[in-house]
Short mmCIF file of C-alpha atoms in Angstrom, two decimals:
data_model
loop_
_atom_site.label_atom_id
_atom_site.label_comp_id
_atom_site.label_asym_id
_atom_site.label_seq_id
_atom_site.Cartn_x
_atom_site.Cartn_y
_atom_site.Cartn_z
CA MET A 683 65.55 36.53 49.34
CA ARG A 684 67.13 34.52 51.67
CA SER A 685 70.86 35.14 49.77
CA VAL A 686 69.97 39.17 50.25
CA ILE A 687 69.46 39.00 53.89
CA LEU A 688 72.75 36.86 54.31
CA ALA A 689 74.80 39.35 52.19
CA ILE A 690 73.41 42.36 54.29
CA ALA A 691 74.17 40.78 57.49
CA THR A 692 77.58 39.69 56.25
CA SER A 693 78.54 43.16 55.52
CA PHE A 694 76.72 44.62 58.52
CA LEU A 695 79.08 42.12 60.69
CA SER A 696 82.13 43.22 58.52
CA GLY A 697 81.21 46.64 59.60
CA ILE A 698 81.30 45.89 63.07
CA ILE A 699 84.52 44.09 63.63
CA ALA A 700 87.10 45.21 61.06
CA PRO A 701 86.76 49.59 62.73
CA ALA A 702 86.54 47.24 66.03
CA VAL A 703 89.62 45.63 65.19
CA ARG A 704 91.38 48.62 63.70
CA ALA A 705 90.50 50.51 67.03
CA GLY A 706 91.91 47.29 68.87
CA THR A 707 95.43 47.78 67.41
CA ILE A 708 95.80 51.98 67.35
CA ALA A 709 94.77 51.59 71.03
CA ALA A 710 97.72 48.55 71.14
CA ASP A 711 100.36 50.98 70.17
CA ARG A 712 99.53 53.27 73.27
CA VAL A 713 99.11 50.24 76.02
CA SER A 714 101.28 47.36 77.65
CA PRO A 715 101.03 44.25 75.66
CA GLY A 716 98.80 42.33 78.26
CA SER A 717 96.45 44.99 77.86
CA GLU A 718 96.32 45.19 74.64
CA ALA A 719 95.64 41.45 74.59
CA ARG A 720 92.57 42.52 76.95
CA LEU A 721 91.43 45.26 74.93
CA GLN A 722 91.27 43.06 71.60
CA LEU A 723 89.11 40.30 73.24
CA LEU A 724 86.71 42.91 74.59
CA LEU A 725 86.10 44.32 71.37
CA LEU A 726 85.80 40.89 69.62
CA THR A 727 83.12 39.63 71.97
CA ALA A 728 81.01 42.98 71.99
CA ALA A 729 81.08 42.25 68.12
CA LEU A 730 79.97 38.79 68.31
CA VAL A 731 77.73 39.74 70.72
CA ALA A 732 76.12 42.82 68.20
CA GLY A 733 76.45 39.83 64.77
CA CYS A 734 74.08 37.65 66.89
CA ALA A 735 71.77 39.89 68.04
CA LEU A 736 71.50 41.20 64.33
CA LEU A 737 71.17 37.32 62.93
CA LEU A 738 68.16 36.78 65.45
CA ALA A 739 66.62 39.75 64.92
CA LEU A 740 67.00 38.82 60.91
CA THR A 741 65.97 35.23 61.35
CA GLY A 742 62.66 36.50 63.44
CA THR A 743 61.83 38.43 60.38
CA ILE A 744 62.55 35.32 57.93
CA VAL A 745 60.12 33.54 60.02
CA SER A 746 57.83 36.46 59.98
CA LEU A 747 57.85 36.82 55.81
CA ARG A 748 57.81 32.62 55.84
CA ARG A 749 54.55 32.76 57.70
CA ARG A 750 52.99 35.43 56.28
CA TYR A 751 53.56 34.11 52.44
CA ALA A 752 52.17 30.59 53.62
CA GLU A 753 49.35 32.38 54.92
CA ALA A 754 48.72 34.86 52.06
CA HIS A 755 48.90 31.41 49.68
CA ARG A 756 46.62 29.46 51.79
CA THR A 757 44.28 32.51 51.48
CA ASN A 758 44.78 32.47 47.72
CA GLN A 759 44.24 28.61 47.44
CA ARG A 760 40.94 29.16 49.45
CA LEU A 761 39.42 31.89 47.03
CA SER A 762 40.48 30.12 44.50
CA GLU A 763 38.27 27.14 45.40
CA SER A 764 35.81 29.39 46.00
CA ASN A 765 35.62 30.90 43.30
CA ALA A 766 36.01 27.10 41.49
CA ARG A 767 32.77 26.39 43.54
CA LEU A 768 31.12 29.30 42.78
CA ALA A 769 31.51 28.94 39.25
CA ALA A 770 30.37 25.00 39.67
CA ALA A 771 27.14 26.56 41.33
CA LEU A 772 26.31 28.75 38.61
CA ARG A 773 26.98 26.19 35.70
CA ALA A 774 24.56 23.95 37.84
CA ARG A 775 22.41 26.30 38.16
CA SER A 776 22.16 27.73 34.76
CA GLU A 777 22.27 23.62 33.58
CA LEU A 778 19.29 23.31 35.64
CA LEU A 779 17.31 25.80 34.27
CA ALA A 780 18.21 24.97 30.86
CA THR A 781 17.08 21.16 31.45
CA SER A 782 13.78 22.12 33.73
CA SER A 783 12.95 24.68 31.04
CA HIS A 784 12.97 22.59 28.16
CA GLU A 785 11.11 19.21 29.92
CA ILE A 786 8.28 22.17 30.78
CA ARG A 787 8.07 23.51 27.33
CA THR A 788 7.86 20.02 26.08
CA PRO A 789 4.56 19.48 27.42
CA LEU A 790 3.49 23.19 27.24
CA ASN A 791 4.08 22.64 23.12
CA GLY A 792 1.79 19.70 23.73
CA ILE A 793 -1.04 21.63 25.65
CA LEU A 794 -0.89 24.67 22.73
CA GLY A 795 -0.95 22.04 19.72
CA MET A 796 -3.75 20.16 21.01
CA THR A 797 -5.63 23.86 21.59
CA GLN A 798 -4.96 24.75 17.70
CA VAL A 799 -6.97 21.56 16.73
CA MET A 800 -9.73 22.00 18.88
CA LEU A 801 -9.88 25.66 17.96
CA ALA A 802 -10.26 24.03 14.43
CA ASP A 803 -13.05 21.61 15.41
CA HIS A 804 -16.11 23.72 14.31
CA ARG A 805 -18.38 21.50 16.23
CA ILE A 806 -16.98 23.47 19.23
CA GLY A 807 -19.32 26.36 20.31
CA ALA A 808 -18.83 29.61 20.68
CA GLU A 809 -18.72 29.86 24.12
CA VAL A 810 -16.25 27.02 24.64
CA LYS A 811 -14.17 27.88 22.01
CA GLU A 812 -13.64 31.07 23.45
CA ARG A 813 -12.65 29.60 26.36
CA ILE A 814 -10.41 27.45 24.44
CA GLU A 815 -8.58 30.88 23.06
CA ILE A 816 -8.07 31.92 26.47
CA LEU A 817 -6.07 28.76 27.77
CA HIS A 818 -4.12 29.11 24.27
CA GLY A 819 -2.99 32.68 24.85
CA ALA A 820 -2.03 32.09 28.39
CA GLY A 821 -0.44 29.03 26.97
CA GLU A 822 1.75 31.31 24.53
CA THR A 823 2.05 33.79 27.36
CA MET A 824 3.63 30.67 29.79
CA ARG A 825 5.77 29.78 26.90
CA ALA A 826 7.54 33.03 26.31
CA LEU A 827 8.35 33.63 29.39
CA VAL A 828 9.84 29.86 29.53
CA ASP A 829 11.71 30.62 26.45
CA GLU A 830 13.05 33.50 28.19
CA ILE A 831 14.74 31.39 31.02
CA LEU A 832 15.76 28.98 29.08
CA ASP A 833 17.94 31.65 26.47
CA ARG A 834 18.96 33.42 29.52
CA ALA A 835 20.47 29.76 30.70
CA ARG A 836 21.94 29.11 27.68
CA ILE A 837 23.65 32.40 27.13
CA GLU A 838 25.14 32.44 30.57
CA ASN A 839 26.33 28.98 29.22
CA GLY A 840 27.68 30.83 26.39
CA SER A 841 25.79 28.43 24.06
CA PRO A 842 22.74 30.55 22.79
CA GLU A 843 21.13 28.63 20.09
CA ILE A 844 21.48 30.37 16.85
CA GLY A 845 20.38 29.32 13.14
CA LEU A 846 20.56 29.84 9.66
CA ALA A 847 17.21 29.37 7.55
CA PRO A 848 15.38 31.12 4.60
CA PHE A 849 12.39 33.33 5.68
CA ASP A 850 10.31 36.33 4.16
CA PRO A 851 11.22 39.39 6.35
CA ALA A 852 8.11 41.37 4.85
CA HIS A 853 6.05 38.56 6.48
CA LEU A 854 7.98 38.40 9.68
CA ILE A 855 7.48 41.67 10.31
CA ASP A 856 3.64 41.40 8.83
CA GLU A 857 2.89 39.08 11.51
CA ALA A 858 4.44 40.90 14.32
CA VAL A 859 2.69 44.21 13.34
CA ARG A 860 -0.46 42.10 13.45
CA PHE A 861 0.20 40.76 16.48
CA TRP A 862 0.82 43.69 18.77
CA ARG A 863 -1.84 45.89 16.87
CA THR A 864 -4.93 45.01 18.76
CA PRO A 865 -3.07 45.91 22.04
CA ALA A 866 -2.03 49.19 20.93
CA GLU A 867 -5.41 49.56 19.71
CA THR A 868 -6.86 48.54 23.01
CA LYS A 869 -4.63 51.15 24.78
CA GLY A 870 -6.12 53.70 22.37
CA LEU A 871 -2.42 53.93 20.83
CA GLY A 872 -1.93 55.41 17.39
CA TYR A 873 -0.05 52.74 15.05
CA ALA A 874 2.38 54.08 12.46
CA ILE A 875 4.05 51.60 9.74
CA ASP A 876 6.18 52.37 7.40
CA VAL A 877 8.03 48.84 5.68
CA ALA A 878 10.20 49.62 2.65
CA PRO A 879 10.44 46.95 -0.08
CA LEU A 880 12.29 43.88 0.52
CA PRO A 881 13.95 41.29 -0.56
CA ALA A 882 11.41 37.90 -0.59
CA CYS A 883 13.87 35.67 0.94
CA LEU A 884 16.93 36.60 3.32
CA LEU A 885 19.44 33.79 5.43
CA GLY A 886 19.15 34.53 8.90
CA ASP A 887 17.76 33.33 12.27
CA GLU A 888 13.78 34.19 12.04
CA ALA A 889 12.72 33.18 15.27
CA ARG A 890 15.48 34.90 16.96
CA LEU A 891 14.86 37.99 14.67
CA ARG A 892 11.05 37.38 16.02
CA GLN A 893 11.50 36.88 19.40
CA ILE A 894 13.94 40.39 19.40
CA LEU A 895 10.83 42.19 17.52
CA PHE A 896 8.13 41.15 19.49
CA ASN A 897 10.07 42.03 22.76
CA LEU A 898 10.41 45.95 21.15
CA LEU A 899 7.14 46.14 20.28
CA SER A 900 5.98 44.49 23.99
CA ASN A 901 7.54 47.49 25.84
CA ALA A 902 6.92 50.29 23.18
CA VAL A 903 2.77 49.47 23.83
CA LYS A 904 3.51 48.71 27.77
CA TYR A 905 5.58 51.87 28.32
CA THR A 906 3.61 54.15 26.31
CA PRO A 907 0.36 54.97 28.13
CA THR A 908 -0.93 57.48 25.72
CA GLY A 909 0.42 58.40 21.85
CA SER A 910 1.28 55.99 19.37
CA VAL A 911 3.70 53.12 18.69
CA GLY A 912 5.59 53.13 15.41
CA LEU A 913 7.81 50.78 13.08
CA SER A 914 9.60 51.05 10.29
CA ALA A 915 12.04 48.56 7.98
CA ARG A 916 14.42 48.67 5.45
CA MET A 917 17.54 47.18 3.79
CA GLU A 918 20.88 49.29 4.50
CA GLU A 919 23.04 47.19 1.89
CA ASP A 920 23.53 43.48 3.65
CA ARG A 921 21.76 45.14 6.59
CA LEU A 922 17.85 44.51 7.97
CA VAL A 923 17.49 47.61 10.02
CA ILE A 924 14.43 47.41 11.75
CA VAL A 925 13.05 50.59 14.16
CA VAL A 926 10.44 50.63 16.89
CA THR A 927 9.78 53.67 18.27
CA ASP A 928 7.12 54.84 20.87
CA THR A 929 5.95 58.27 22.29
CA GLY A 930 6.11 56.46 25.96
CA ILE A 931 7.50 57.15 29.51
CA GLY A 932 11.13 57.47 28.02
CA ILE A 933 14.20 56.21 29.77
CA PRO A 934 16.72 58.87 31.65
CA VAL A 935 19.79 59.36 30.35
CA ASP A 936 21.66 57.78 33.02
CA GLU A 937 19.49 54.33 32.60
CA GLN A 938 20.11 53.90 28.59
CA ALA A 939 22.88 51.41 29.44
CA ALA A 940 21.53 49.80 32.29
CA ILE A 941 18.53 48.78 30.48
CA PHE A 942 20.07 46.26 28.34
CA GLU A 943 21.39 44.37 31.98
CA ARG A 944 19.00 41.86 33.33
CA PHE A 945 16.53 42.37 35.65
CA HIS A 946 16.68 46.02 35.14
CA ARG A 947 13.21 48.00 34.85
CA VAL A 948 13.73 51.34 34.01
CA GLY A 949 12.83 54.19 36.96
CA GLY A 950 12.75 50.35 39.01
CA GLU A 951 9.32 49.57 38.51
CA PRO A 952 7.94 46.55 40.08
CA ALA A 953 7.53 43.39 38.38
CA ARG A 954 3.74 43.06 39.22
CA GLU A 955 2.61 46.75 37.73
CA ILE A 956 4.85 45.83 34.25
CA GLY A 957 4.85 42.22 33.84
CA GLY A 958 7.22 40.06 32.58
CA THR A 959 10.59 38.62 33.72
CA GLY A 960 13.27 41.31 33.21
CA LEU A 961 15.11 39.56 31.10
CA GLY A 962 13.92 40.83 27.62
CA LEU A 963 16.16 43.79 26.75
CA ALA A 964 19.15 41.73 28.09
CA ILE A 965 18.72 38.40 25.67
CA CYS A 966 17.59 40.87 22.94
CA ARG A 967 21.08 42.18 22.89
CA GLN A 968 23.21 38.90 23.86
CA LEU A 969 20.81 37.49 20.74
CA ALA A 970 21.61 40.02 18.48
CA THR A 971 25.49 40.23 19.24
CA ALA A 972 25.25 36.44 18.46
CA MET A 973 23.96 37.05 15.17
CA GLY A 974 26.61 39.25 14.22
CA GLY A 975 24.08 42.78 14.96
CA SER A 976 23.39 45.09 17.38
CA ILE A 977 20.68 46.78 19.66
CA SER A 978 20.83 49.99 19.91
CA VAL A 979 18.44 53.25 21.99
CA GLN A 980 18.01 57.11 21.67
CA SER A 981 15.21 57.95 24.08
CA THR A 982 14.29 61.20 25.53
CA GLU A 983 12.45 60.98 29.33
CA GLY A 984 9.17 62.06 29.20
CA ARG A 985 8.91 62.13 25.03
CA GLY A 986 9.52 58.25 23.85
CA SER A 987 12.08 55.67 22.75
CA ALA A 988 13.16 54.79 19.58
CA PHE A 989 15.37 51.41 19.28
CA ARG A 990 17.16 50.32 16.37
CA ILE A 991 17.70 46.54 15.16
CA ASP A 992 20.74 46.44 13.27
CA MET A 993 21.09 43.04 11.94
CA PRO A 994 23.51 41.61 9.05
CA MET A 995 21.40 39.56 6.45
CA ARG A 996 22.20 37.43 3.22
CA THR A 997 19.85 37.70 0.38
CA MET A 998 19.02 34.62 -1.16
CA GLU A 999 17.36 34.12 -4.92
CA ALA A 1000 14.75 31.65 -4.16
CA PRO A 1001 11.50 32.72 -3.27
CA ILE A 1002 9.69 31.62 -0.54
CA GLU A 1003 5.99 31.30 0.54
CA THR A 1004 5.04 33.85 2.32
CA ASP A 1005 2.11 32.28 4.68
CA MET A 1006 5.03 30.12 6.69
CA ARG A 1007 8.29 30.23 7.31
CA ILE A 1008 8.97 27.40 4.46
CA ALA A 1009 11.26 26.96 1.78
CA ALA A 1010 9.28 25.10 -1.19
CA LYS A 1011 10.77 22.96 -4.02
CA GLY A 1012 7.17 21.14 -4.82
CA THR A 1013 3.58 20.98 -3.72
CA PRO A 1014 1.84 18.10 -2.42
CA ASP A 1015 -0.55 16.21 -4.89
CA THR A 1016 -3.76 17.07 -2.90
CA GLY A 1017 -5.91 14.92 -5.48
CA ALA A 1018 -3.51 11.93 -4.68
CA GLU A 1019 -5.13 8.45 -4.25
CA ALA A 1020 -2.98 7.73 -1.75
CA SER A 1021 -4.46 8.89 1.91
CA GLY A 1022 -1.62 8.23 4.36
CA VAL A 1023 0.95 10.26 5.98
CA LEU A 1024 4.54 9.15 6.97
CA VAL A 1025 5.14 11.03 10.07
CA VAL A 1026 9.42 10.21 11.02
CA GLY A 1027 10.88 11.21 14.56
CA LEU A 1028 8.06 12.83 16.88
CA ASN A 1029 8.14 12.43 20.23
CA PRO A 1030 4.88 10.21 21.72
CA LEU A 1031 3.04 13.60 22.74
CA VAL A 1032 3.48 15.55 19.48
CA GLN A 1033 2.48 12.10 17.24
CA ARG A 1034 -1.05 12.29 19.12
CA ILE A 1035 -1.51 16.15 18.13
CA ILE A 1036 -0.67 15.33 14.71
CA ALA A 1037 -2.89 12.56 14.32
CA LYS A 1038 -5.46 14.19 15.47
CA ALA A 1039 -4.76 17.07 13.26
CA LEU A 1040 -4.60 14.81 10.22
CA GLU A 1041 -7.36 12.40 10.93
CA ASP A 1042 -9.61 15.45 11.30
CA GLN A 1043 -8.81 15.69 7.40
CA GLY A 1044 -9.51 12.23 6.12
CA MET A 1045 -6.09 11.04 6.44
CA THR A 1046 -4.46 7.87 7.71
CA VAL A 1047 -1.27 8.62 10.13
CA ARG A 1048 1.59 6.19 10.51
CA PHE A 1049 4.24 6.88 12.76
CA VAL A 1050 8.01 5.46 12.40
CA ASP A 1051 11.40 6.36 14.63
CA SER A 1052 14.08 5.18 12.30
CA ALA A 1053 15.20 5.98 8.59
CA GLU A 1054 15.21 1.92 7.88
CA ALA A 1055 11.36 1.78 8.96
CA ALA A 1056 10.37 4.62 6.98
CA CYS A 1057 11.87 3.45 3.92
CA ALA A 1058 10.27 -0.28 4.25
CA CYS A 1059 6.72 1.95 4.88
CA ILE A 1060 7.19 3.99 1.63
CA ALA A 1061 7.86 0.73 -0.27
CA GLY A 1062 4.89 -0.62 1.14
CA GLY A 1063 2.61 1.82 -0.28
CA GLY A 1064 -0.35 3.54 0.28
CA ILE A 1065 1.69 6.57 1.58
CA GLY A 1066 1.08 10.14 0.05
CA ARG A 1067 2.96 12.30 1.97
CA VAL A 1068 6.16 12.24 3.90
CA LEU A 1069 6.55 14.69 7.59
CA PHE A 1070 9.84 14.25 8.70
CA HIS A 1071 11.35 15.78 11.81
CA ALA A 1072 15.17 15.97 11.40
CA ASP A 1073 16.30 16.49 15.05
CA PRO A 1074 16.33 13.21 16.30
CA PHE A 1075 18.24 11.97 13.91
CA LEU A 1076 21.26 14.33 14.50
CA GLU A 1077 22.32 12.50 17.19
CA ASP A 1078 23.87 10.06 14.87
CA PRO A 1079 27.70 10.25 14.28
CA ASP A 1080 26.62 11.25 10.59
CA PRO A 1081 22.55 12.34 10.48
CA LEU A 1082 22.58 13.51 6.89
CA ILE A 1083 23.41 9.69 5.90
CA ALA A 1084 19.78 8.95 7.34
CA ILE A 1085 17.78 12.28 6.50
CA GLY A 1086 19.09 11.12 2.69
CA GLN A 1087 18.17 7.99 2.60
CA VAL A 1088 14.04 8.79 3.55
CA THR A 1089 14.51 11.92 1.31
CA ALA A 1090 15.95 9.28 -1.46
CA CYS A 1091 13.26 6.72 -0.44
CA ALA A 1092 10.40 9.39 -0.73
CA ARG A 1093 11.82 11.10 -4.37
CA ALA A 1094 11.83 7.63 -5.70
CA ALA A 1095 8.39 6.89 -4.92
CA GLY A 1096 7.31 10.24 -6.26
CA LEU A 1097 5.99 11.36 -2.56
CA PHE A 1098 6.32 15.20 -1.18
CA LEU A 1099 8.27 14.98 1.55
CA MET A 1100 8.71 18.18 4.22
CA LEU A 1101 11.32 18.48 6.38
CA LEU A 1102 10.78 19.29 9.66
CA TYR A 1103 14.09 21.33 12.00
CA THR A 1104 15.30 23.55 14.15
CA PRO A 1105 17.41 26.29 12.62
CA SER A 1106 19.70 26.02 15.58
CA SER A 1107 20.44 22.36 15.05
CA GLY A 1108 23.59 22.53 13.43
CA LEU A 1109 22.41 21.69 9.67
CA THR A 1110 23.57 24.46 7.21
CA ALA A 1111 22.12 25.74 4.32
CA GLU A 1112 24.35 24.03 2.02
CA ASP A 1113 23.30 20.75 3.92
CA LEU A 1114 19.49 21.60 3.44
CA ALA A 1115 19.82 22.48 -0.07
CA ALA A 1116 21.35 19.26 -1.02
CA LEU A 1117 18.69 17.04 0.77
CA ASP A 1118 16.73 18.49 -1.98
CA VAL A 1119 13.18 17.79 -0.41
CA GLY A 1120 9.68 19.32 -1.05
CA ALA A 1121 9.63 21.74 1.68
CA LEU A 1122 11.71 22.95 4.87
CA VAL A 1123 9.91 23.94 7.57
CA ALA A 1124 11.64 25.77 10.90
CA LYS A 1125 10.56 24.96 14.25
CA PRO A 1126 8.66 26.93 15.94
CA VAL A 1127 5.49 26.07 13.65
CA ALA A 1128 1.87 25.89 14.38
CA VAL A 1129 0.05 22.22 13.75
CA LYS A 1130 -2.08 24.18 11.37
CA ASP A 1131 0.58 25.48 9.25
CA ILE A 1132 1.91 22.00 9.06
CA VAL A 1133 -1.11 20.55 7.85
CA ALA A 1134 -1.59 23.62 5.56
CA ARG A 1135 1.54 22.99 4.43
CA LEU A 1136 1.19 18.91 3.49
CA GLY A 1137 -1.72 20.09 1.10
CA LEU A 1138 -4.17 19.88 3.25
CA LYS A 1139 -6.98 22.69 5.25
CA PHE A 1140 -8.70 22.18 8.49
CA ARG A 1141 -12.43 21.36 7.66
CA GLU A 1142 -14.98 20.68 10.00
CA PRO A 1143 -15.08 17.06 11.27
CA ALA A 1144 -17.15 14.32 10.11
#
């Protein structure tokens, strides 16, 4: 910039001085020698004055430009700092939400687990049991809301938890259908189900697919005053396609894209009338995308909507039990003399719930926190079954060593071992297959299902 301005100034001054000198030379031919010298001096003085004025003007322009550049630089720097602070604040908020939601969910799971145990106790009267059922239902609703907030925080941090585990798609769909049948029929709605034959076992994130499916069915029932709700499911090559339909209020064309944005509600309905957090569809789409699938909608205002889940799924040859999300390779010997159950890696709150549930079945329960203690307990005898919670061991540098150590000890002693794990924990399908355990149980799972898979049944406590 400086060189350009100097070049312009030099050219300008040359353009002033040279003509002036030439004019003075021409005039000198017509005047006396003394007059000629005075004329040239006058012309040179005028040229210098004009040049100085121009240089002053250019200097002022340069100073002004530098000031503006410096101000723009400071403004950009302030904006960058503000953006950095805003990003840090958003991250902190998301981390706080994630941490708080997780801390809330831990005791909440304890409440739900204990209410399950209480509901299985036949000594409790019908009136009290009804109150416990209300408490349990309210707890499930609260957990769903907490999970939505937790998922929102994880997604904003770019880390939605997606895992792979074998599951029975027909069982998942039947579970969702049965759950929402009563609310639909209570409103007087029809309930049409059309499920084509599905593979016995698929590999995917069943918990996330359940979350998406439950949300769509919930919305269908919620937004349909009269008419019917429907669900259809089929495989299209290597993709599971589920369509949830309703004859409800429908969605205006100009809102169909916005419904997948967080906190958006059709027609701007207030939360107190519709319920929920307004995060459901936003989370569903982001989870579906994270799993490599999609959710789309077709709707006519006043006539209803159809939401389509299109999810890639890998078919597995291994059979899977239909009463739980479990891939089983063995069955516990329910007639074994050893009535002890070894529980590895559960937190104290869950330990109390599991202990209560198993002791009500006449079992003795032992708790350990390490692989070494588990193997020592197995070697000591008196153990018939092992419940191994893998998640705490995943913080080790090589978690498969500790997990493999316990599974090897159980296998050598001829014990049935059930591995409890989170699908998004990082364990791959190959890792799980290599462990060669009696049963793989993906969380979340109900306490009664854990007890049932250990070869026991809830019965009236003595």
